[in-house]
Coordinates of C-alpha atoms in Angstrom, one line a residue:
Chain J
V21 CA -9.6 11.4 -39.7
G22 CA -9.3 9.0 -36.8
I23 CA -5.9 8.1 -35.5
D24 CA -6.0 4.7 -33.9
P25 CA -2.9 2.8 -35.0
V26 CA -1.7 -0.7 -34.1
Y27 CA 2.0 -1.4 -34.5
E28 CA 1.5 -4.5 -36.7
R29 CA -0.2 -2.5 -39.4
L30 CA 2.3 0.3 -39.6
P31 CA 4.3 0.8 -42.9
A32 CA 7.3 -1.5 -42.9
G33 CA 9.7 1.4 -43.0
L34 CA 8.4 2.7 -39.6
R35 CA 8.9 -0.7 -38.0
E36 CA 12.5 -1.2 -39.0
D37 CA 15.0 -1.4 -36.2
R38 CA 12.3 -1.4 -33.5
D39 CA 11.2 -3.9 -30.9
P40 CA 7.4 -4.3 -30.8
G41 CA 7.7 -5.1 -27.1
D42 CA 9.2 -1.9 -25.9
E43 CA 8.9 1.9 -26.0
S44 CA 10.3 2.1 -29.5
A45 CA 7.0 0.7 -30.7
A46 CA 5.2 3.6 -29.1
E47 CA 7.6 5.9 -30.8
A48 CA 6.7 4.3 -34.2
L49 CA 3.0 4.9 -33.5
V50 CA 3.7 8.6 -32.7
E51 CA 5.9 9.0 -35.9
F52 CA 3.1 7.4 -37.9
G53 CA 0.4 9.6 -36.3
R54 CA 2.6 12.7 -37.0
R55 CA 2.9 11.8 -40.7
I56 CA -0.8 11.1 -41.0
I57 CA -1.6 14.4 -39.4
R58 CA 0.7 16.3 -41.8
A59 CA -0.7 14.4 -44.8
V60 CA -4.4 15.1 -44.0
A61 CA -4.0 18.6 -42.4
P62 CA -4.6 20.4 -45.8
L63 CA -7.7 18.2 -46.4
V64 CA -9.8 18.0 -43.3
P65 CA -10.7 20.2 -40.3
V66 CA -10.6 17.7 -37.5
V67 CA -8.6 14.7 -36.3
K68 CA -9.8 12.3 -33.6
I69 CA -7.0 10.7 -31.6
N70 CA -8.0 7.4 -29.9
S71 CA -6.3 7.3 -26.5
A72 CA -6.7 3.5 -26.1
F73 CA -4.1 2.8 -28.8
F74 CA -1.6 4.9 -27.0
E75 CA -2.5 3.9 -23.4
R76 CA -1.5 0.4 -24.5
Y77 CA 2.1 1.7 -24.0
G78 CA 1.5 3.0 -20.5
G79 CA 2.9 6.4 -19.4
H80 CA 5.1 6.5 -22.5
G81 CA 2.1 6.1 -24.7
V82 CA 0.2 8.8 -22.8
R83 CA 3.0 11.2 -23.6
G84 CA 2.9 10.1 -27.3
Y85 CA -0.9 10.8 -27.4
Y86 CA -0.2 14.4 -26.2
E87 CA 2.6 14.8 -28.6
L88 CA 0.1 14.1 -31.4
V89 CA -2.5 16.5 -29.9
R90 CA 0.2 19.2 -30.0
E91 CA 1.2 18.3 -33.6
A92 CA -2.4 18.5 -34.7
A93 CA -3.0 21.8 -32.9
H94 CA 0.2 23.1 -34.6
Q95 CA -1.3 22.1 -37.9
E96 CA -4.3 24.2 -37.0
L97 CA -6.6 21.1 -36.8
I98 CA -9.4 20.8 -34.3
V99 CA -8.5 17.8 -32.1
I100 CA -11.0 15.4 -30.6
G101 CA -9.5 13.3 -27.8
D102 CA -11.3 10.0 -28.0
V103 CA -10.9 9.0 -24.4
K104 CA -14.4 7.6 -23.6
R105 CA -14.1 8.5 -19.9
G106 CA -16.9 8.4 -17.4
D107 CA -17.1 8.1 -13.7
V108 CA -18.9 9.5 -10.6
G109 CA -18.4 13.0 -9.5
H110 CA -15.0 13.3 -7.8
S111 CA -13.3 10.9 -10.2
A112 CA -15.1 12.4 -13.2
E113 CA -13.6 15.8 -12.2
Q114 CA -10.1 14.3 -12.2
Y115 CA -10.6 12.8 -15.7
A116 CA -12.2 16.0 -16.9
R117 CA -9.3 18.2 -15.8
A118 CA -6.7 15.8 -17.0
C119 CA -8.3 15.3 -20.5
L120 CA -9.5 18.8 -21.2
A121 CA -7.4 21.2 -19.1
G122 CA -4.3 19.0 -19.4
P123 CA -2.4 16.9 -16.9
V124 CA -0.5 18.6 -14.1
G125 CA 3.2 18.5 -14.3
G126 CA 6.2 19.2 -16.4
E127 CA 5.0 17.3 -19.4
A128 CA 2.2 19.8 -19.7
K129 CA 4.6 22.7 -20.4
G130 CA 3.9 24.0 -23.9
R131 CA 1.5 21.2 -24.5
A132 CA -1.8 21.5 -26.2
T133 CA -4.9 19.7 -25.0
P134 CA -7.7 18.4 -27.2
D135 CA -10.5 20.7 -28.2
A136 CA -13.1 18.2 -27.2
I137 CA -13.3 14.7 -25.7
T138 CA -15.8 11.8 -25.8
V139 CA -17.6 10.9 -22.5
N140 CA -19.7 8.0 -21.4
P141 CA -23.1 9.0 -19.9
Y142 CA -24.0 5.8 -18.0
F143 CA -23.7 7.6 -14.7
G144 CA -26.2 10.3 -15.4
W145 CA -25.9 14.0 -14.7
D146 CA -23.5 14.0 -11.8
G147 CA -21.1 11.9 -13.9
V148 CA -21.4 14.2 -16.9
R149 CA -21.5 17.5 -15.2
P150 CA -17.8 17.8 -14.2
F151 CA -16.9 17.3 -17.9
I152 CA -19.3 20.0 -19.0
D153 CA -18.0 22.3 -16.3
V154 CA -14.4 22.0 -17.3
A155 CA -15.3 22.2 -21.0
R156 CA -17.1 25.5 -20.3
Q157 CA -14.1 26.9 -18.2
Q158 CA -11.6 25.8 -20.9
Q159 CA -13.7 26.8 -23.9
K160 CA -13.8 23.2 -25.1
G161 CA -16.4 20.6 -25.8
V162 CA -17.6 17.1 -25.0
F163 CA -19.3 14.5 -27.1
L164 CA -21.6 12.2 -25.0
L165 CA -22.0 8.7 -26.3
V166 CA -25.6 8.3 -27.4
R167 CA -25.6 5.7 -30.1
T168 CA -22.3 3.8 -30.7
S169 CA -21.3 2.1 -33.9
N170 CA -20.6 -1.4 -32.7
P171 CA -22.9 -4.3 -33.7
S172 CA -24.1 -5.0 -30.1
A173 CA -24.6 -1.3 -29.3
G174 CA -28.4 -1.8 -29.4
E175 CA -28.2 -4.4 -26.5
F176 CA -28.7 -1.6 -23.9
Q177 CA -28.9 1.6 -26.0
H178 CA -32.0 0.3 -27.9
L179 CA -33.9 -1.1 -25.0
A180 CA -37.5 0.3 -25.2
T181 CA -38.5 2.0 -22.0
D182 CA -42.0 1.8 -20.5
S183 CA -42.8 5.3 -21.8
G184 CA -41.9 4.4 -25.4
P185 CA -38.5 5.8 -26.3
T186 CA -35.3 3.8 -26.3
V187 CA -32.5 4.3 -23.7
A188 CA -30.6 6.1 -26.4
D189 CA -33.5 8.4 -26.9
H190 CA -33.6 9.1 -23.1
V191 CA -29.9 9.9 -23.1
A192 CA -30.6 12.2 -26.1
G193 CA -33.4 13.9 -24.1
R194 CA -31.2 14.6 -21.1
L195 CA -28.4 15.7 -23.4
Q196 CA -30.8 18.2 -25.1
A197 CA -31.5 19.7 -21.7
W198 CA -27.9 19.8 -20.7
A199 CA -26.6 21.2 -24.0
S200 CA -29.1 24.1 -23.9
Q201 CA -28.0 25.5 -20.6
A202 CA -27.0 29.1 -20.4
G203 CA -23.4 29.8 -21.3
L204 CA -23.0 26.6 -23.4
L205 CA -24.2 27.9 -26.7
G206 CA -21.7 29.5 -29.1
E207 CA -22.1 32.1 -31.8
S208 CA -23.2 29.5 -34.3
G209 CA -26.0 28.4 -32.1
Y210 CA -24.4 25.1 -31.4
S211 CA -23.6 23.9 -27.9
C212 CA -20.3 22.7 -26.5
V213 CA -22.1 19.5 -25.6
G214 CA -22.3 17.3 -28.6
A215 CA -23.2 13.6 -29.2
V216 CA -21.6 10.6 -30.6
V217 CA -24.2 9.1 -32.9
S218 CA -23.7 6.2 -35.3
T219 CA -26.7 4.4 -36.8
R220 CA -27.7 2.6 -39.9
D221 CA -31.3 3.3 -39.1
I222 CA -32.3 6.5 -41.1
E223 CA -35.5 7.1 -39.0
E224 CA -33.4 7.0 -35.8
A225 CA -30.9 9.3 -37.4
R226 CA -33.6 11.8 -38.4
R227 CA -35.2 11.6 -35.0
L228 CA -31.9 12.3 -33.1
R229 CA -31.0 15.1 -35.5
T230 CA -34.3 16.8 -34.9
Q231 CA -34.2 16.3 -31.2
L232 CA -30.6 17.5 -30.7
E233 CA -30.6 20.5 -33.0
R234 CA -28.1 22.4 -30.9
S235 CA -25.6 19.6 -30.7
I236 CA -22.8 18.8 -33.1
F237 CA -22.7 15.1 -33.9
L238 CA -19.5 13.0 -34.0
I239 CA -20.2 10.2 -36.4
P240 CA -17.8 7.3 -36.1
G241 CA -18.2 4.2 -38.2
Y242 CA -17.9 5.7 -41.7
G243 CA -15.6 3.7 -43.9
A244 CA -14.3 0.5 -42.4
Q245 CA -17.1 0.2 -40.0
G246 CA -19.6 0.4 -42.8
M247 CA -22.1 3.1 -42.1
G248 CA -23.7 4.2 -45.3
L249 CA -23.9 7.6 -46.9
D250 CA -27.7 8.0 -46.5
A251 CA -27.6 7.5 -42.7
V252 CA -24.6 9.9 -42.5
A253 CA -26.5 12.5 -44.5
A254 CA -29.5 12.2 -42.2
L255 CA -27.3 13.2 -39.3
F256 CA -26.6 16.6 -40.8
N257 CA -28.8 19.6 -40.4
K258 CA -30.5 21.0 -43.5
D259 CA -27.9 23.7 -43.9
G260 CA -25.2 21.0 -44.2
T261 CA -23.7 21.7 -40.8
G262 CA -23.9 20.0 -37.4
A263 CA -21.8 16.9 -37.8
V264 CA -18.2 15.7 -38.0
V265 CA -17.8 12.4 -39.9
N266 CA -14.9 10.2 -38.8
A267 CA -13.1 7.6 -40.8
S268 CA -10.1 5.8 -39.3
R269 CA -8.9 2.5 -40.7
S270 CA -10.2 3.1 -44.3
I271 CA -7.8 6.1 -44.5
I272 CA -4.9 5.5 -42.2
Y273 CA -4.2 2.1 -43.6
A274 CA -4.9 2.9 -47.2
Y275 CA -1.4 2.0 -48.2
Q276 CA -2.1 -1.6 -47.4
G277 CA -2.9 -3.4 -50.7
A278 CA -1.9 -0.2 -52.6
D279 CA 1.1 0.0 -55.0
P280 CA 4.0 -1.9 -53.3
E281 CA 6.6 0.4 -55.0
E282 CA 4.9 3.4 -53.4
A283 CA 5.0 1.8 -50.0
A284 CA 8.6 0.7 -50.5
A285 CA 9.6 4.2 -51.5
Q286 CA 8.3 5.6 -48.2
R287 CA 5.5 7.3 -50.1
W288 CA 2.7 5.6 -48.2
E289 CA 1.2 9.0 -47.3
H290 CA 0.2 9.3 -50.9
A291 CA -2.2 6.4 -50.5
V292 CA -3.5 8.0 -47.3
E293 CA -4.1 11.3 -49.1
R294 CA -5.9 9.6 -52.0
A295 CA -8.2 7.7 -49.6
C296 CA -8.9 10.8 -47.6
K297 CA -9.8 12.8 -50.8
K298 CA -12.0 10.0 -52.0
S299 CA -14.0 9.9 -48.8
I300 CA -14.3 13.7 -48.8
Q301 CA -15.6 13.6 -52.4
E302 CA -18.1 10.8 -51.6
L303 CA -19.4 12.8 -48.6
A304 CA -19.5 16.1 -50.5
D305 CA -21.5 14.5 -53.4
R306 CA -24.0 13.0 -51.1
L307 CA -24.3 16.1 -48.8
A308 CA -24.9 18.3 -51.9
Q309 CA -28.2 16.5 -52.2
I310 CA -29.5 17.4 -48.7
Chain A
V7 CA -9.7 0.3 1.0
G8 CA -10.0 2.6 -2.0
I9 CA -7.0 4.8 -2.9
D10 CA -8.1 8.0 -4.7
P11 CA -6.0 10.8 -3.2
V12 CA -6.0 14.5 -4.1
Y13 CA -3.0 16.5 -3.3
E14 CA -4.7 19.1 -1.3
R15 CA -5.9 16.6 1.3
L16 CA -2.5 14.9 1.9
P17 CA -0.9 15.1 5.3
A18 CA 1.1 18.3 5.5
G19 CA 4.4 16.4 5.9
L20 CA 4.0 14.8 2.5
R21 CA 3.4 18.2 0.9
E22 CA 6.5 19.9 2.2
D23 CA 9.0 21.0 -0.3
R24 CA 6.7 20.1 -3.2
D25 CA 5.1 22.1 -6.0
P26 CA 1.5 21.1 -6.5
G27 CA 1.8 22.1 -10.1
D28 CA 4.5 19.6 -11.1
E29 CA 5.5 16.0 -11.0
S30 CA 6.6 16.2 -7.4
A31 CA 2.8 16.4 -6.5
A32 CA 2.3 13.0 -8.2
E33 CA 5.2 11.6 -6.2
A34 CA 3.5 12.8 -3.1
L35 CA 0.4 10.9 -4.1
V36 CA 2.4 7.8 -4.7
E37 CA 4.2 8.1 -1.4
F38 CA 0.8 8.6 0.4
G39 CA -0.6 5.6 -1.4
R40 CA 2.3 3.5 -0.5
R41 CA 2.0 4.3 3.2
I42 CA -1.8 3.7 3.1
I43 CA -1.2 0.3 1.5
R44 CA 1.4 -0.6 4.1
A45 CA -0.9 0.6 6.9
V46 CA -3.9 -1.4 5.8
A47 CA -2.3 -4.5 4.3
P48 CA -2.5 -6.4 7.6
L49 CA -6.2 -5.5 8.0
V50 CA -7.9 -6.0 4.6
P51 CA -7.7 -8.4 1.6
V52 CA -8.1 -5.9 -1.2
V53 CA -7.3 -2.4 -2.3
K54 CA -8.9 -0.5 -5.1
I55 CA -6.7 2.1 -6.8
N56 CA -8.6 4.7 -8.7
S57 CA -6.8 5.5 -12.0
A58 CA -8.5 8.9 -12.4
F59 CA -6.5 10.5 -9.6
F60 CA -3.2 9.4 -11.1
E61 CA -4.1 10.1 -14.7
R62 CA -4.5 13.7 -13.5
Y63 CA -0.7 13.8 -13.7
G64 CA -0.3 12.4 -17.2
G65 CA 2.2 9.8 -18.1
H66 CA 4.0 10.4 -14.8
G67 CA 0.8 9.7 -12.9
V68 CA 0.2 6.5 -14.9
R69 CA 3.6 5.2 -13.8
G70 CA 2.7 6.1 -10.2
Y71 CA -0.5 4.1 -10.5
Y72 CA 1.5 1.1 -11.5
E73 CA 4.0 1.6 -8.8
L74 CA 1.1 1.4 -6.3
V75 CA -0.3 -1.7 -8.0
R76 CA 3.1 -3.3 -7.5
E77 CA 3.4 -2.2 -3.9
A78 CA 0.0 -3.7 -3.2
A79 CA 0.8 -7.0 -4.9
H80 CA 4.1 -7.1 -3.0
Q81 CA 2.0 -6.7 0.2
E82 CA 0.0 -9.7 -1.0
L83 CA -3.1 -7.7 -1.4
I84 CA -5.6 -8.3 -4.2
V85 CA -5.6 -5.2 -6.4
I86 CA -8.6 -3.8 -8.2
G87 CA -7.7 -1.2 -10.9
D88 CA -10.6 1.2 -10.9
V89 CA -10.3 2.4 -14.5
K90 CA -13.9 2.4 -15.7
R91 CA -12.9 1.8 -19.2
G92 CA -15.3 0.9 -22.0
D93 CA -15.2 1.2 -25.8
V94 CA -16.1 -0.7 -29.0
G95 CA -14.3 -3.8 -30.0
H96 CA -10.8 -2.8 -31.3
S97 CA -10.4 0.0 -28.8
A98 CA -11.7 -2.1 -26.0
E99 CA -9.1 -4.7 -26.8
Q100 CA -6.4 -2.1 -26.4
Y101 CA -7.7 -1.0 -23.1
A102 CA -8.2 -4.5 -21.9
R103 CA -4.6 -5.5 -22.7
A104 CA -3.1 -2.3 -21.2
C105 CA -5.1 -2.5 -18.0
L106 CA -5.1 -6.3 -17.3
A107 CA -2.1 -7.7 -19.2
G108 CA 0.0 -4.5 -18.6
P109 CA 1.2 -1.9 -20.9
V110 CA 3.9 -2.7 -23.5
G111 CA 7.3 -1.4 -22.9
G112 CA 10.2 -1.1 -20.5
E113 CA 8.0 0.3 -17.7
A114 CA 6.3 -3.0 -17.6
K115 CA 9.4 -4.9 -16.6
G116 CA 8.9 -6.4 -13.2
R117 CA 5.7 -4.6 -12.8
A118 CA 2.5 -6.2 -11.4
T119 CA -0.9 -5.5 -13.0
P120 CA -4.2 -5.3 -11.2
D121 CA -6.1 -8.6 -10.4
A122 CA -9.3 -7.0 -11.7
I123 CA -10.6 -3.8 -13.3
T124 CA -13.9 -2.0 -13.5
V125 CA -15.6 -1.8 -17.0
N126 CA -18.5 0.3 -18.4
P127 CA -21.1 -1.9 -20.1
Y128 CA -22.9 0.8 -22.2
F129 CA -21.6 -0.7 -25.5
G130 CA -23.1 -4.1 -25.0
W131 CA -21.4 -7.5 -25.5
D132 CA -18.8 -6.6 -28.2
G133 CA -17.6 -3.8 -26.0
V134 CA -17.4 -6.1 -22.9
R135 CA -16.1 -9.2 -24.5
P136 CA -12.5 -8.1 -25.1
F137 CA -12.2 -7.4 -21.4
I138 CA -13.5 -10.8 -20.4
D139 CA -11.3 -12.5 -23.0
V140 CA -8.1 -10.9 -21.6
A141 CA -9.3 -11.5 -18.1
R142 CA -9.6 -15.2 -18.8
Q143 CA -6.3 -15.4 -20.6
Q144 CA -4.6 -13.6 -17.7
Q145 CA -6.5 -15.3 -14.9
K146 CA -7.9 -12.0 -13.8
G147 CA -11.3 -10.4 -13.4
V148 CA -13.6 -7.6 -14.4
F149 CA -16.3 -5.8 -12.5
L150 CA -19.0 -4.4 -14.8
L151 CA -20.9 -1.3 -13.7
V152 CA -24.4 -2.3 -13.0
R153 CA -25.6 0.2 -10.3
T154 CA -23.3 3.0 -9.4
S155 CA -23.2 4.9 -6.2
N156 CA -23.7 8.5 -7.4
P157 CA -27.0 10.4 -6.7
S158 CA -28.0 10.6 -10.4
A159 CA -27.1 7.0 -11.2
G160 CA -30.8 6.1 -11.5
E161 CA -31.2 8.6 -14.4
F162 CA -30.5 6.0 -17.0
Q163 CA -29.8 2.9 -14.9
H164 CA -33.2 3.0 -13.3
L165 CA -35.3 3.6 -16.4
A166 CA -38.0 1.0 -16.6
T167 CA -38.1 -0.9 -19.8
D168 CA -41.3 -1.9 -21.6
S169 CA -40.8 -5.5 -20.4
G170 CA -40.7 -4.4 -16.8
P171 CA -37.2 -4.6 -15.4
T172 CA -34.9 -1.5 -15.2
V173 CA -31.9 -0.9 -17.5
A174 CA -29.7 -2.0 -14.6
D175 CA -31.7 -5.2 -14.3
H176 CA -31.2 -5.8 -18.1
V177 CA -27.4 -5.2 -17.7
A178 CA -27.5 -7.7 -14.8
G179 CA -29.4 -10.2 -16.9
R180 CA -26.8 -10.0 -19.7
L181 CA -24.0 -10.1 -17.1
Q182 CA -25.5 -13.2 -15.6
A183 CA -25.3 -14.9 -19.0
W184 CA -21.7 -13.7 -19.7
A185 CA -20.5 -14.6 -16.2
S186 CA -21.8 -18.2 -16.5
Q187 CA -19.9 -19.1 -19.7
A188 CA -17.6 -22.1 -19.7
G189 CA -14.2 -21.4 -18.4
L190 CA -15.1 -18.4 -16.4
L191 CA -16.0 -20.1 -13.1
G192 CA -13.4 -20.7 -10.4
E193 CA -13.1 -23.3 -7.8
S194 CA -15.3 -21.3 -5.4
G195 CA -18.1 -21.3 -8.0
Y196 CA -17.7 -17.6 -8.6
S197 CA -17.1 -16.2 -12.0
C198 CA -14.3 -13.8 -13.0
V199 CA -17.0 -11.5 -14.2
G200 CA -18.3 -9.5 -11.3
A201 CA -20.5 -6.5 -10.9
V202 CA -20.2 -3.0 -9.4
V203 CA -23.4 -2.6 -7.3
S204 CA -24.2 0.2 -5.0
T205 CA -27.8 0.8 -3.9
R206 CA -29.6 2.1 -0.8
D207 CA -32.7 0.1 -2.0
I208 CA -32.7 -3.2 -0.1
E209 CA -35.2 -4.8 -2.4
E210 CA -33.0 -4.0 -5.4
A211 CA -30.0 -5.3 -3.5
R212 CA -31.7 -8.6 -2.8
R213 CA -32.9 -8.9 -6.4
L214 CA -29.5 -8.3 -7.9
R215 CA -27.8 -10.7 -5.3
T216 CA -30.3 -13.5 -6.2
Q217 CA -29.9 -12.9 -9.9
L218 CA -26.1 -12.7 -10.0
E219 CA -25.3 -15.5 -7.6
R220 CA -22.1 -16.4 -9.4
S221 CA -20.7 -12.9 -9.5
I222 CA -18.6 -11.1 -6.8
F223 CA -20.0 -7.7 -6.1
L224 CA -17.7 -4.7 -5.7
I225 CA -19.7 -2.3 -3.4
P226 CA -18.4 1.3 -3.6
G227 CA -20.1 4.0 -1.6
Y228 CA -19.6 2.6 1.9
G229 CA -18.4 5.3 4.3
A230 CA -18.2 8.8 2.9
Q231 CA -20.7 8.1 0.1
G232 CA -23.2 7.0 2.8
M233 CA -24.5 3.6 1.8
G234 CA -25.9 1.9 5.0
L235 CA -25.1 -1.4 6.6
D236 CA -28.4 -3.1 5.8
A237 CA -28.1 -2.5 2.0
V238 CA -24.5 -3.7 2.1
A239 CA -25.5 -6.8 4.0
A240 CA -28.2 -7.6 1.4
L241 CA -25.5 -7.7 -1.3
F242 CA -23.7 -10.6 0.4
N243 CA -24.7 -14.2 -0.2
K244 CA -26.1 -16.2 2.7
D245 CA -22.8 -17.8 3.5
G246 CA -21.2 -14.4 4.0
T247 CA -19.2 -14.4 0.8
G248 CA -19.7 -12.8 -2.6
A249 CA -18.9 -9.1 -2.1
V250 CA -16.0 -6.7 -1.6
V251 CA -17.0 -3.5 0.3
N252 CA -14.9 -0.5 -0.6
A253 CA -14.4 2.6 1.6
S254 CA -12.1 5.3 0.4
R255 CA -12.3 8.8 1.8
S256 CA -13.6 7.7 5.2
I257 CA -10.4 5.8 5.7
I258 CA -7.6 7.4 3.8
Y259 CA -8.3 10.9 5.1
A260 CA -9.1 9.7 8.7
Y261 CA -6.3 11.8 10.0
Q262 CA -8.1 15.0 9.1
G263 CA -9.8 16.3 12.2
A264 CA -7.9 13.7 14.3
D265 CA -5.3 14.4 16.9
P266 CA -3.1 17.3 15.5
E267 CA -0.1 16.1 17.5
E268 CA -0.4 12.7 15.9
A269 CA -0.5 14.3 12.4
A270 CA 2.4 16.6 13.3
A271 CA 4.5 13.6 14.4
Q272 CA 4.0 11.9 11.1
R273 CA 1.9 9.3 12.7
W274 CA -1.2 10.0 10.5
E275 CA -1.2 6.3 9.5
H276 CA -2.4 5.5 13.1
A277 CA -5.7 7.4 12.4
V278 CA -6.0 5.5 9.0
E279 CA -5.6 2.2 10.8
R280 CA -8.1 3.0 13.4
A281 CA -10.7 4.1 10.9
C282 CA -10.1 0.9 8.9
K283 CA -10.5 -1.3 11.9
K284 CA -13.6 0.6 12.9
S285 CA -15.2 0.0 9.5
I286 CA -14.2 -3.7 9.5
Q287 CA -15.8 -4.1 12.9
E288 CA -19.0 -2.4 11.8
L289 CA -19.3 -4.6 8.8
A290 CA -18.3 -7.8 10.7
D291 CA -21.0 -7.1 13.4
R292 CA -23.7 -6.5 10.8
L293 CA -22.7 -9.5 8.6
A294 CA -22.7 -11.8 11.6
Q295 CA -26.5 -11.3 11.6
I296 CA -26.9 -12.5 8.0

């Protein structure tokens, strides 16, 4: 379940007595995220927390993001910090340490950090390496963006190169080499270097799955962003492992348009739980056919 | 002048009585940045503040980053927020608003925001558009990463596509179209959509300069990262405008290895000023030959 809340869409009860233009709005986001996490913790293994929606509130929001990371860890969930960082060497190292080892300072005391983060590969190896190095040191993971879920993702990612493969295929090729390095493979045979892959093209999904057999895929775009079950299924390995499917808006806002009495009675988490169970069932039914 | 300080390299006087593992380290970075800004404000038109080095300290560091943005604005400097953000539509909008319009909340009161930020184009148009939209609304600017300064930048950016140009050339081609849209050009004829370009290849520099005539180039990598004067000169237009040259470490750490008495006497800014003037003179001499 992906947590990327905007204030305007929060349940009315969480917005009462708050000013959308000050820190109390960020507190409402954190309270919402905490209740989402508690609602879905018995149902799913992983939550993805999108840093952008918290950074909107500056330093206050950053603290809120880490509060939710801690809450999710406390609920024994795996936590993906969706931070989409990427930079050249020295700066990449700063981002990697902050995002995976945790920021320096008093706020860090007793605070959990995400188990993995998302990283932009546009800089090539010396932009990616600091993230992999810190991930290895901290026993954590990275998901490199290979194919993103937005409509114009193909604009650069799908450019065909003179040797034939697309840019995304080239990124996948390098990722395959990086992920297979000594010390990065776990007991399961999977690497701590994963890939963000979202595509409606089943052939592309199969190709990337075959190429990146040692990488776990983070699949955004299921649900509200409209990626279908067949393409999702093609991104799993034959044994039914190797991918994490994310749905955000279709689950966290499920109370919108649901029973108004339920919402009024502060039972909006019931709608969230139902939507979560429904998505799980849909995926389980389809994956049973792999 | 680029501000991307690490605690270990600060002048000894700024590190006295501080604990590198808590917020007081972030305060030292901010004090250092403030003194750098005051030292170089009479000499240069622009500072670039690298968010990564402040995010290392969590929410506390984010506040410090904005304190320096405010200080630089107070000194009438143009401020580039080097944040290298990039994401898909909804998340990109959150980042764009936070980074260019300023975070929501009390911290924002009386606070300046950067005049421009750096943005990663890997997502294509619908990842870039929210940044341009907010820049237009706020009368600010964006610099899209086209060619970065790190050794492995060519790994993906220099892939040749089947139609001939490299990936970076394709990004430049799209940037050209985006930058030329109605409402984005200022009185000078330059667009609010600029490009980060760093290359040692003079032919590539000339090609990008000709192609992106309406875009201001942000040129990292001068100084410590070793980009030469001829390549820098090739990134300027014939009238001597159109580019901002950044040097970070070669200036902000200029006191290291300088006169120990000067450093001991808390006059380390003198070495910073000298290094800044030297770089300006080098550039001016070379650009006079354009």
